[in-house]
CSV table of C-alpha atoms and ligand atoms in Angstrom, one decimal:
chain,number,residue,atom,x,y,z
A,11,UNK,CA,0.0,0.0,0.0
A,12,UNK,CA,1.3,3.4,-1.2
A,13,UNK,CA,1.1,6.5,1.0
A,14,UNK,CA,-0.9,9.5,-0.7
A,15,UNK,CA,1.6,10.7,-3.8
A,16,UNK,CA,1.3,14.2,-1.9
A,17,UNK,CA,2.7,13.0,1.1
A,18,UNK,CA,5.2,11.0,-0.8
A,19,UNK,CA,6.7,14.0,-2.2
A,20,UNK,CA,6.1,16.0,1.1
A,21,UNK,CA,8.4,12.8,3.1
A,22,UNK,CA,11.3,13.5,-0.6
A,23,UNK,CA,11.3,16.9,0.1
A,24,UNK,CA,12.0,16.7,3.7
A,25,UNK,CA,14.9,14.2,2.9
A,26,UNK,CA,16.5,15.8,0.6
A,27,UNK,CA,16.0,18.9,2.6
A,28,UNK,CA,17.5,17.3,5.3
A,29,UNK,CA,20.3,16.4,3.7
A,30,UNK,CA,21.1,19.5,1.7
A,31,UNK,CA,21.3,20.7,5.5
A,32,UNK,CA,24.1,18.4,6.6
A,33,UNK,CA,26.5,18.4,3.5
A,34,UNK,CA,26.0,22.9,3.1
A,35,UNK,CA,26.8,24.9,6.2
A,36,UNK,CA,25.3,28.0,4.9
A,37,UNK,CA,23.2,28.7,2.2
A,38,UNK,CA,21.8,32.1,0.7
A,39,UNK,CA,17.6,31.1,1.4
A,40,UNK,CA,17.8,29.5,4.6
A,41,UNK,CA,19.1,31.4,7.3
A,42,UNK,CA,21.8,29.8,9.3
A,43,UNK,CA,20.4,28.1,12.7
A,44,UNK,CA,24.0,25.9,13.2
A,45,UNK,CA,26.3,28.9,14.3
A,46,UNK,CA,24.2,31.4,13.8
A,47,UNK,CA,24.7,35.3,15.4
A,48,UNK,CA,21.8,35.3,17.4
A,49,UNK,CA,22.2,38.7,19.5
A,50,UNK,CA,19.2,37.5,21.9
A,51,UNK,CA,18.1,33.8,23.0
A,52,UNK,CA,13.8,34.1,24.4
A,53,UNK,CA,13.0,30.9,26.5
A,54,UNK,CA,9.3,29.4,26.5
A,55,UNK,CA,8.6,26.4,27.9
A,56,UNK,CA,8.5,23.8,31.2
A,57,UNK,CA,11.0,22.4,34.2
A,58,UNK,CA,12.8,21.3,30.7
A,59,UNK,CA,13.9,24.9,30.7
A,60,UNK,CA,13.0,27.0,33.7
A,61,UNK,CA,15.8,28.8,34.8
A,62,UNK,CA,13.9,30.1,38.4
A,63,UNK,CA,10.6,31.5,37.2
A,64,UNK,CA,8.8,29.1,39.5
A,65,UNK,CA,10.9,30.6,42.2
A,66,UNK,CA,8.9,33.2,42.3
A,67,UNK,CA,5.4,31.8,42.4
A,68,UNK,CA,2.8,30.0,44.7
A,69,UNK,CA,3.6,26.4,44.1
A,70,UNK,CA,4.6,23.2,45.2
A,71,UNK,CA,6.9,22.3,41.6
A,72,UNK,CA,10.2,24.3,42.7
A,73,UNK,CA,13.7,23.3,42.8
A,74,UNK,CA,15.7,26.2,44.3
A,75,UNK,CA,16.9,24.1,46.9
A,76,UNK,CA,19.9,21.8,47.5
A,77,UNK,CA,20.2,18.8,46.2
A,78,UNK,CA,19.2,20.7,42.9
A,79,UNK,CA,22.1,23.2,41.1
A,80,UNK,CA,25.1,20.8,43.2
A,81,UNK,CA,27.2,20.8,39.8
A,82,UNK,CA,26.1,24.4,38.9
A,83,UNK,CA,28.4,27.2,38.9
A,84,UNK,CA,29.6,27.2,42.7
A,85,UNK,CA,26.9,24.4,43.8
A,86,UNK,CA,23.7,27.0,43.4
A,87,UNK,CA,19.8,26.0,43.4
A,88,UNK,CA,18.8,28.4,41.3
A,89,UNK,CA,15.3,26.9,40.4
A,90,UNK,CA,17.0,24.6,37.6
A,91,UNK,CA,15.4,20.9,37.5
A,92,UNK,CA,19.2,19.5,37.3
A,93,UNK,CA,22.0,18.8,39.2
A,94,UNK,CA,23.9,21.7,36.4
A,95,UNK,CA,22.8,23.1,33.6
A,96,UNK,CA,19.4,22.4,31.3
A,97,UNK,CA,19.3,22.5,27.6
A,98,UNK,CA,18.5,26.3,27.3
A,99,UNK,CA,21.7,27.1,29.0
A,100,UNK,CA,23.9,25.2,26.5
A,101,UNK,CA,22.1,26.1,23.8
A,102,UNK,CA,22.6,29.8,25.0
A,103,UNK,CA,26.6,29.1,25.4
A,104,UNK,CA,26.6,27.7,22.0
A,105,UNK,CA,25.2,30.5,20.4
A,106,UNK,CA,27.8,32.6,22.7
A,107,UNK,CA,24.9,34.4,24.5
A,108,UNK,CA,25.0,34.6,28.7
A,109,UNK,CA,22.7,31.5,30.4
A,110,UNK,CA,19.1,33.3,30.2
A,111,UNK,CA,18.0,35.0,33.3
A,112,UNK,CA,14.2,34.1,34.6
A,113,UNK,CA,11.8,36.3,34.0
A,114,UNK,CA,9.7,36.5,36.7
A,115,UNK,CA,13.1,37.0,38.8
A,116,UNK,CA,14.2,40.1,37.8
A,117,UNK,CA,12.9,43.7,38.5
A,118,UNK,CA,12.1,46.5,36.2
A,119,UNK,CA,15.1,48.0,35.9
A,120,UNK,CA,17.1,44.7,34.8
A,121,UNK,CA,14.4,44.2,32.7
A,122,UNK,CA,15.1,47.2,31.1
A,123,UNK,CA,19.0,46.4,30.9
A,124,UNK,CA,18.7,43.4,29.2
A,125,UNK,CA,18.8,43.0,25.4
A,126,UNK,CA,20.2,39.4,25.2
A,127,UNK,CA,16.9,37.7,26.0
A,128,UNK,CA,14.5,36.6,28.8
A,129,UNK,CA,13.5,32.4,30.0
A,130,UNK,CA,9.8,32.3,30.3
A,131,UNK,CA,9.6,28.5,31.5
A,132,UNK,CA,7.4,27.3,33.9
A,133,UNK,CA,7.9,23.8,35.5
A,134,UNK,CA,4.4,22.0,35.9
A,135,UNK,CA,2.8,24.3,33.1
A,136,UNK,CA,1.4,23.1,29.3
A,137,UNK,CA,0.2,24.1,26.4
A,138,UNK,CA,-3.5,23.5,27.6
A,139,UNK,CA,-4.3,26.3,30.1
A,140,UNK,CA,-4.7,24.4,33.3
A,141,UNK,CA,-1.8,21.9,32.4
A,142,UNK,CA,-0.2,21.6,36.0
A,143,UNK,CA,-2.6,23.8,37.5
A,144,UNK,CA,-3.4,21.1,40.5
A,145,UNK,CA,0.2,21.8,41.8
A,146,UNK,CA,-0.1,25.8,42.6
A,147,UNK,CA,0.6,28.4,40.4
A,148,UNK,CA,2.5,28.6,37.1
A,149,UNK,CA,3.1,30.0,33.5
A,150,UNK,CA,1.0,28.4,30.6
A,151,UNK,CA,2.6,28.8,27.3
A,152,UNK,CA,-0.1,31.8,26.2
A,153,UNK,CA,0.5,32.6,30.1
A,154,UNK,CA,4.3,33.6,28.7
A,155,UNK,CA,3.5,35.0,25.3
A,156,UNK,CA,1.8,37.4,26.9
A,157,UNK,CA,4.8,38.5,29.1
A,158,UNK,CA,7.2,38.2,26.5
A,159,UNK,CA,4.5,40.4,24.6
A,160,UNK,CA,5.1,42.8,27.4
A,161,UNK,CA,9.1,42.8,27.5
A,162,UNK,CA,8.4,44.0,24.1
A,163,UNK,CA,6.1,46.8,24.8
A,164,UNK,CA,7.4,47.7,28.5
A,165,UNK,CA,11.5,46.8,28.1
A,166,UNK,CA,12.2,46.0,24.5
A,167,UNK,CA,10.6,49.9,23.2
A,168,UNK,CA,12.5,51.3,25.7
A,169,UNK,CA,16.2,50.0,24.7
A,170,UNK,CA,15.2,50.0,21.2
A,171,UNK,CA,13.3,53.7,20.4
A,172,UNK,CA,13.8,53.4,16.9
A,173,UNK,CA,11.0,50.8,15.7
A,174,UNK,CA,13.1,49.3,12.7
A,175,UNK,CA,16.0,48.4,15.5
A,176,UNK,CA,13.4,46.6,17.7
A,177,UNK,CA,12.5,44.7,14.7
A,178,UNK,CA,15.5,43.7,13.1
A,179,UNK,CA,16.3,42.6,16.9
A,180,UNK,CA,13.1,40.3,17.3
A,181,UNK,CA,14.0,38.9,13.7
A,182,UNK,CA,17.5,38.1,14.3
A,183,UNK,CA,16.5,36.8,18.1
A,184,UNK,CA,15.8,33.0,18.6
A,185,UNK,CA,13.1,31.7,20.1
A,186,UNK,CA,13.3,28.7,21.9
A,187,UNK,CA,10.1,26.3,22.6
A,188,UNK,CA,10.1,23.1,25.1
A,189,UNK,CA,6.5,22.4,26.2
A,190,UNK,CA,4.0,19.9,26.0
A,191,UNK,CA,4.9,16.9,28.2
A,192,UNK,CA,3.4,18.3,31.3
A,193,UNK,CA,-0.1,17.9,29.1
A,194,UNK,CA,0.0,14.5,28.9
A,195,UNK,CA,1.4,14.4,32.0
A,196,UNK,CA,-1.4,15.6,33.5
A,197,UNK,CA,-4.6,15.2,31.1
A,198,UNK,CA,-3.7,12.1,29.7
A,199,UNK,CA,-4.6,8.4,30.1
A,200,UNK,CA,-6.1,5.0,28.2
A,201,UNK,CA,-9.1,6.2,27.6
A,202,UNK,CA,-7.6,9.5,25.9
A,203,UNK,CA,-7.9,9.6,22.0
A,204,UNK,CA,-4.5,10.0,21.3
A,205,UNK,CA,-5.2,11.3,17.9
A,206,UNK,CA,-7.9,13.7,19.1
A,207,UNK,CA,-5.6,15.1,22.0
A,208,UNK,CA,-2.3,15.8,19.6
A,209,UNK,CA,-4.3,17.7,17.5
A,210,UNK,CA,-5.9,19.6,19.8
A,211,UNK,CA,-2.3,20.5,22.0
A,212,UNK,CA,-1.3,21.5,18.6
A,213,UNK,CA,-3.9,23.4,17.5
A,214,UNK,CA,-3.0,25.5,21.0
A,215,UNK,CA,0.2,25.0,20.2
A,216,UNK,CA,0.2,26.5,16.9
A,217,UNK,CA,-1.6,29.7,18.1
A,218,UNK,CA,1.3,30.6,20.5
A,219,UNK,CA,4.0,30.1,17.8
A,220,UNK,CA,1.9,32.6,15.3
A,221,UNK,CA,1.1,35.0,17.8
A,222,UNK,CA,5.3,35.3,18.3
A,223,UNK,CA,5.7,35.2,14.6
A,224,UNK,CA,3.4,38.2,14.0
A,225,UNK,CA,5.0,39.9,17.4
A,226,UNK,CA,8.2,39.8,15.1
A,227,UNK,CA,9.8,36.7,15.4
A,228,UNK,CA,11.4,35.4,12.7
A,229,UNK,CA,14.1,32.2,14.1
A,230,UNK,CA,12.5,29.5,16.2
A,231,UNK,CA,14.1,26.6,18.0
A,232,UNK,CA,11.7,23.7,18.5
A,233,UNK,CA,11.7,21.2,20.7
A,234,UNK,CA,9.7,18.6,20.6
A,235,UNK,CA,8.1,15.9,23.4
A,236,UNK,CA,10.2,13.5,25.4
A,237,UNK,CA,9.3,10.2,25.6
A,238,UNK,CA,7.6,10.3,28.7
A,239,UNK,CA,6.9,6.4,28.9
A,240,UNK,CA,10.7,5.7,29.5
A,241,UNK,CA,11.1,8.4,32.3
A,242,UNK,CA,11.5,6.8,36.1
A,243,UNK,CA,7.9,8.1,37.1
A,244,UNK,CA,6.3,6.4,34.8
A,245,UNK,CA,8.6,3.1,34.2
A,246,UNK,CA,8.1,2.5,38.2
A,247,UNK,CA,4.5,2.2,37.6
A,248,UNK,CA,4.8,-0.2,34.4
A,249,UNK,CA,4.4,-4.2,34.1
A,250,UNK,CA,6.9,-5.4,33.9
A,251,UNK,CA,8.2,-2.9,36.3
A,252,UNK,CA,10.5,-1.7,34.4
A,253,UNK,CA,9.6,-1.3,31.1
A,254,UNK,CA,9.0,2.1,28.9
A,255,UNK,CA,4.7,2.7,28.3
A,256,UNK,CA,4.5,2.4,25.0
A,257,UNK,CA,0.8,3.8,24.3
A,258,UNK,CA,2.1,6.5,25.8
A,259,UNK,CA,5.3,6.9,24.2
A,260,UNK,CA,3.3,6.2,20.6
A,261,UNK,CA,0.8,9.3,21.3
A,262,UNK,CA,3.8,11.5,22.0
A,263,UNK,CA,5.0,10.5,18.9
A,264,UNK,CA,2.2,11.1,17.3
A,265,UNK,CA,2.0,14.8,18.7
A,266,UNK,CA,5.8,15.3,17.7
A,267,UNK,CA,5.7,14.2,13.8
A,268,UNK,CA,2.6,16.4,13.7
A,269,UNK,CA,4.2,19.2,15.1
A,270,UNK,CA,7.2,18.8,12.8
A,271,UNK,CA,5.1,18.5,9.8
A,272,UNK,CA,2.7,21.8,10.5
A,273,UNK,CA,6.3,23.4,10.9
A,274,UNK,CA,6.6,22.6,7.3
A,275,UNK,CA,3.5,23.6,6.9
A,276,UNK,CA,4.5,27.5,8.3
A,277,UNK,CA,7.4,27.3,6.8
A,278,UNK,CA,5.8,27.3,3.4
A,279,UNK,CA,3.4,30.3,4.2
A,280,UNK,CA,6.1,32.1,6.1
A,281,UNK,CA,8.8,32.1,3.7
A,282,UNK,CA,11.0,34.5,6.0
A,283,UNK,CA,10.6,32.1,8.9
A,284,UNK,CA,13.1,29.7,9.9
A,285,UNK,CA,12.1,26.3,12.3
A,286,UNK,CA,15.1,24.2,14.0
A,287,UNK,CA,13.2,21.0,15.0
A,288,UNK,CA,15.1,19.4,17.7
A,289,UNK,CA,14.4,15.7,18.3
A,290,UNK,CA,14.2,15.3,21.8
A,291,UNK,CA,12.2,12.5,21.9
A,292,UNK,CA,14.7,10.7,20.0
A,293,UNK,CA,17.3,11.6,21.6
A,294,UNK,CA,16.2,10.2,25.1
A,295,UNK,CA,15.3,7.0,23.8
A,296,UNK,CA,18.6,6.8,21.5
A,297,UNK,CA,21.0,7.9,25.1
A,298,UNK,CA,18.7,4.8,27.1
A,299,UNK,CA,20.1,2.2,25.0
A,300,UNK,CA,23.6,1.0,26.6
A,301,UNK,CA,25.6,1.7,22.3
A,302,UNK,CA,25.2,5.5,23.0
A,303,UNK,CA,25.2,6.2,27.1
A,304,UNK,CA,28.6,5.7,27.5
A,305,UNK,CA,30.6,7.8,29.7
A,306,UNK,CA,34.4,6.9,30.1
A,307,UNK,CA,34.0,2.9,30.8
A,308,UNK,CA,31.3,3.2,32.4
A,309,UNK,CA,27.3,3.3,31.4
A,310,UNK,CA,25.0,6.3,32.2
A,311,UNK,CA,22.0,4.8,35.1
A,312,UNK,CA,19.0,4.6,32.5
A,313,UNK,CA,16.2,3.9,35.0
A,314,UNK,CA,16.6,5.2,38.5
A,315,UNK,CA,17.1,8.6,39.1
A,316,UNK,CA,19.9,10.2,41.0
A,317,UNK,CA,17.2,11.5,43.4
A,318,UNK,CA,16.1,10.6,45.3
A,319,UNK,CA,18.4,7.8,45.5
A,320,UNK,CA,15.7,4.9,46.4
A,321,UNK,CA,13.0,5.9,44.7
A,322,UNK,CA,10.2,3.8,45.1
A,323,UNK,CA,7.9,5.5,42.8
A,324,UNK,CA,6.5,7.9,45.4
A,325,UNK,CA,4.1,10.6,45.3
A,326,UNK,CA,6.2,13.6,43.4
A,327,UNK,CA,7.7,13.4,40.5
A,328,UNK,CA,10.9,16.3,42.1
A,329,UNK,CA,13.4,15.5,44.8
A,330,UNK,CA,12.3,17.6,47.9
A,331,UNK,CA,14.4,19.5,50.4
A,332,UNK,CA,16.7,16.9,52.2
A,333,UNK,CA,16.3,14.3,49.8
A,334,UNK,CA,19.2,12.2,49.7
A,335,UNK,CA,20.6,12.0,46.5
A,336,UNK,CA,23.2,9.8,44.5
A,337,UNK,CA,26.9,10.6,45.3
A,338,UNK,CA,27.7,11.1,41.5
A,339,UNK,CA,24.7,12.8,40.1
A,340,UNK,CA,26.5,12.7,36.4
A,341,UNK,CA,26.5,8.8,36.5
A,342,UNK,CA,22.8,9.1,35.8
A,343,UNK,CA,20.3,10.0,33.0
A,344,UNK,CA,17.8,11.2,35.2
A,345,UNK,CA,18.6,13.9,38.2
A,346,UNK,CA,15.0,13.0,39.2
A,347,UNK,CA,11.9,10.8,38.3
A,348,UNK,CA,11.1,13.3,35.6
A,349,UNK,CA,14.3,15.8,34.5
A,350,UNK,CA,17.7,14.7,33.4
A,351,UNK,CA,21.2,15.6,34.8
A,352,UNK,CA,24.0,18.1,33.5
A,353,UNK,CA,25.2,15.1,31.9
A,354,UNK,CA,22.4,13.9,29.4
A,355,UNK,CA,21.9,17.8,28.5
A,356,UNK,CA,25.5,18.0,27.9
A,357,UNK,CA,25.2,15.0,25.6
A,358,UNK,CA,22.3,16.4,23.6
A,359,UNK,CA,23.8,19.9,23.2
A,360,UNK,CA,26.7,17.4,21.4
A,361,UNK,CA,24.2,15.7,19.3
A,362,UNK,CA,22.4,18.8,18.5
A,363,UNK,CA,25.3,20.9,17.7
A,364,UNK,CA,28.3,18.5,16.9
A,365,UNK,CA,26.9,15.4,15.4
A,366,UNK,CA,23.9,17.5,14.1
A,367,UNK,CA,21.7,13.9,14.8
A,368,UNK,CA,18.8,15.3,16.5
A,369,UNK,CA,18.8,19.3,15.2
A,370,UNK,CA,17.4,20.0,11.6
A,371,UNK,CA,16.3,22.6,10.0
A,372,UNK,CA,12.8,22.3,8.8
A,373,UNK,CA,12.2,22.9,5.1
A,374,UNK,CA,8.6,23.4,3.0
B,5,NAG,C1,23.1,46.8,33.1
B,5,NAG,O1,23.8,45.8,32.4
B,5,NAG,C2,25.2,45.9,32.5
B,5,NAG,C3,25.9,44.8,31.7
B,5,NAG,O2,25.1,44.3,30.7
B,5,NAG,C4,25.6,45.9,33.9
B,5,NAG,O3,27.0,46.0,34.0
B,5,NAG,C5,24.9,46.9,34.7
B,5,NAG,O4,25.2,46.7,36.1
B,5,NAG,C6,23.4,46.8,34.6
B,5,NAG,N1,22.7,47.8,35.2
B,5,NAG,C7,21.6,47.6,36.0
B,5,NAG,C8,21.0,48.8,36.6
B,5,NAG,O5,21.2,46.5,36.2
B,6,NAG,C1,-8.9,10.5,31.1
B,6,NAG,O1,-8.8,11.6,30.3
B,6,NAG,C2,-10.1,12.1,29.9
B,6,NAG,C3,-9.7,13.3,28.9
B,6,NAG,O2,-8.9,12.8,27.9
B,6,NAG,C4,-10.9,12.6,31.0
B,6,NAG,O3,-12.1,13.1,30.6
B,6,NAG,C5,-11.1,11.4,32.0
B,6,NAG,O4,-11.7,11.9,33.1
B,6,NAG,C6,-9.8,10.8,32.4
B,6,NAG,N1,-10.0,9.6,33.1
B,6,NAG,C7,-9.3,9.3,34.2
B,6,NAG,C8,-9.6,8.0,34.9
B,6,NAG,O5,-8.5,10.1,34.7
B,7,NAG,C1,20.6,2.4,38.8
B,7,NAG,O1,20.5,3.0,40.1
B,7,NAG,C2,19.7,2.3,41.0
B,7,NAG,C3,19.5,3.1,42.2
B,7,NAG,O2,20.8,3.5,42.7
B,7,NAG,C4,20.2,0.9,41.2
B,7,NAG,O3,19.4,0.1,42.1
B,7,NAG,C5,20.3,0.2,39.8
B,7,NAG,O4,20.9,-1.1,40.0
B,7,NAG,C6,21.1,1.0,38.8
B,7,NAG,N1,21.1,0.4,37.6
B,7,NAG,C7,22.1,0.2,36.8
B,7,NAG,C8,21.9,-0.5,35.5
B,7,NAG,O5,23.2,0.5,37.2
């Protein structure tokens, strides 16, 4: 059985896209995301990300306490689900750009110093607009379009008085997205229509990623779902005990290859648009298997998280203050049941940025 001829030439165009992508560095239509002079990095997303915004809010997902941040610059919890850094700060260094401050952390007048970009994230928040509600307060992903929409109006206007500055700023800026686990974290279960609910978290999802575009932004840095069936709060649960959910890892599967095809869906309408889809997904369930979590002679922990150190599948899916956690937190995948360590987001900056395995640019 053939696939529809349209999509056929839809899945050739990607392929050859893709690899026109890896053999050129640079070419003169599509903007470089690999290397590129980015002279701000914007943050949106969940605990993924969050560099401290839940620090400053009225809930029970927070992490600004020890044993979080104990590899971070000088041992600091600085609201970071990791032992060191997340994704968004190497992403940041890579681009040569300082680690993104937390919004919600700052006051006016450092938010009116700052031209290098803002992190938006909220740990326990979604797409959908009570996503992680049940846990206390945080940031749903129109929740931080509309404060990025006011950095623009309040901070950016300010620092940038001539209106063609500002927008050559937000068009050279990049944008980077990490959202949408907490959704099915939260919302679903077997009785969900996995079809039905990806299209729905995109549709949502879509509306947040125009509403940027038409603020000015131009670069975008995707990232899509992790496979949450493989993570130690779920795998605790499984039978065997153990093992990686599959139905749930196939419906966020499902949710990422839509995503990555309605971003070559924009990308045709928005010709001046660029989308780097990053395959997290992948990328977790690639660093699980013992060929590629190497580290020295020895292999990364795939299952248990570093903390707490005997997890037994309990109640939260953080450590909590005076949690006892693994000696080595490095030797591990997973800092906690639900975030990874320094270690694994050192290892997909690598296979984002070096190997270029799990990073592509998205063509029409
Ligand atoms: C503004 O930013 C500069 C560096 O970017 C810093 O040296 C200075 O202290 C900042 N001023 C305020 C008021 O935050
Ligand atoms: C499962 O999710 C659906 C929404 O997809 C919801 O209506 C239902 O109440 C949930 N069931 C359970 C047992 O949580
Ligand atoms: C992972 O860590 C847990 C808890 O420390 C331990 O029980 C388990 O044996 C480790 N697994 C491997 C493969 O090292």
């Amino acid at each position: 059985m053939g696939l529809p001829s349209s999509l056929n030439s839809c899945f050739l165009l990607i392929l050859l896209c893709l690899v026109n992508i890896s053999t050129i560095n640079s070419t003169k239509q599509e903007p470089v995301l690999f290397g590129g002079n980015f002279p701000a990095l914007y943050v949106i997303g969940d605990s993924l990300v969050d560099s401290g915004n839940n620090n400053n809010l009225e809930t029970r997902v927070k992490s600004n306490f020890p044993p979080y941040g104990s590899d971070f610059e000088g041992g600091k919890a600085t609201g970071r689900f990791s032992n060191g850094k997340t994704i968004a700060d190497y992403i940041a260094i890579y681009y040569g750009l300082p680690l993104v401050p937390a919004y919600m952390g700052l006051s006016e007048e450092q938010k009116n110093n700052i031209t290098t970009g803002f992190n938006y994230a909220s740990a326990s928040c979604g797409i959908f607009p009570d996503t992680g509600k049940r846990m206390g307060k945080c940031l749903s992903l129109s929740v931080q379009v509309d404060l990025f929409t006011e950095t623009v109006e309040k901070n950016l206007k300010k620092m940038f008085t001539n209106p063609s500055d500002l927008s050559k700023h937000l068009a050279e800026s990049l944008f980077m997205t990490a959202i949408g686990v907490n959704d099915y974290a939260f919302f679903f279960n077997k009785t969900t229509n996995p079809n039905e609910f990806a299209t729905n978290l995109l549709h949502d999802y879509l509306i947040q990623i125009e509403r940027l575009h038409s603020l000015g932004a131009r670069k975008f840095f995707i990232n899509n779902v992790k496979p949450l069936g493989c993570y130690p709060n779920v795998i605790v649960r499984s039978e065997p005990r153990g093992s990686c959910n599959e139905p749930l890892n196939r419906a966020v599967g499902l949710f990422n290859t839509k995503l990555r095809e309605s971003l070559s869906g924009m990308k045709k309408k928005l010709k001046d648009t660029s989308f780097l889809y990053s395959d997290y997904f992948n990328f977790i369930l690639k660093l699980r298997e013992p060929s590629s979590n190497q580290v020295g002679s020895s292999l990364l922990n795939a299952t248990s998280p570093c903390c707490p150190e005997v997890y037994d599948g309990g109640l939260t899916t953080t450590c909590m203050p005076g949690s006892v956690a693994c000696k080595v937190p490095d030797s591990h995948i997973f800092f906690d049941p639900f975030h990874p360590t320094q270690q694994a987001n050192s290892k997909y900056a690598t296979a984002c940025f070096q190997e270029r395995s799990i990073c592509h640019v998205v063509c029409e």
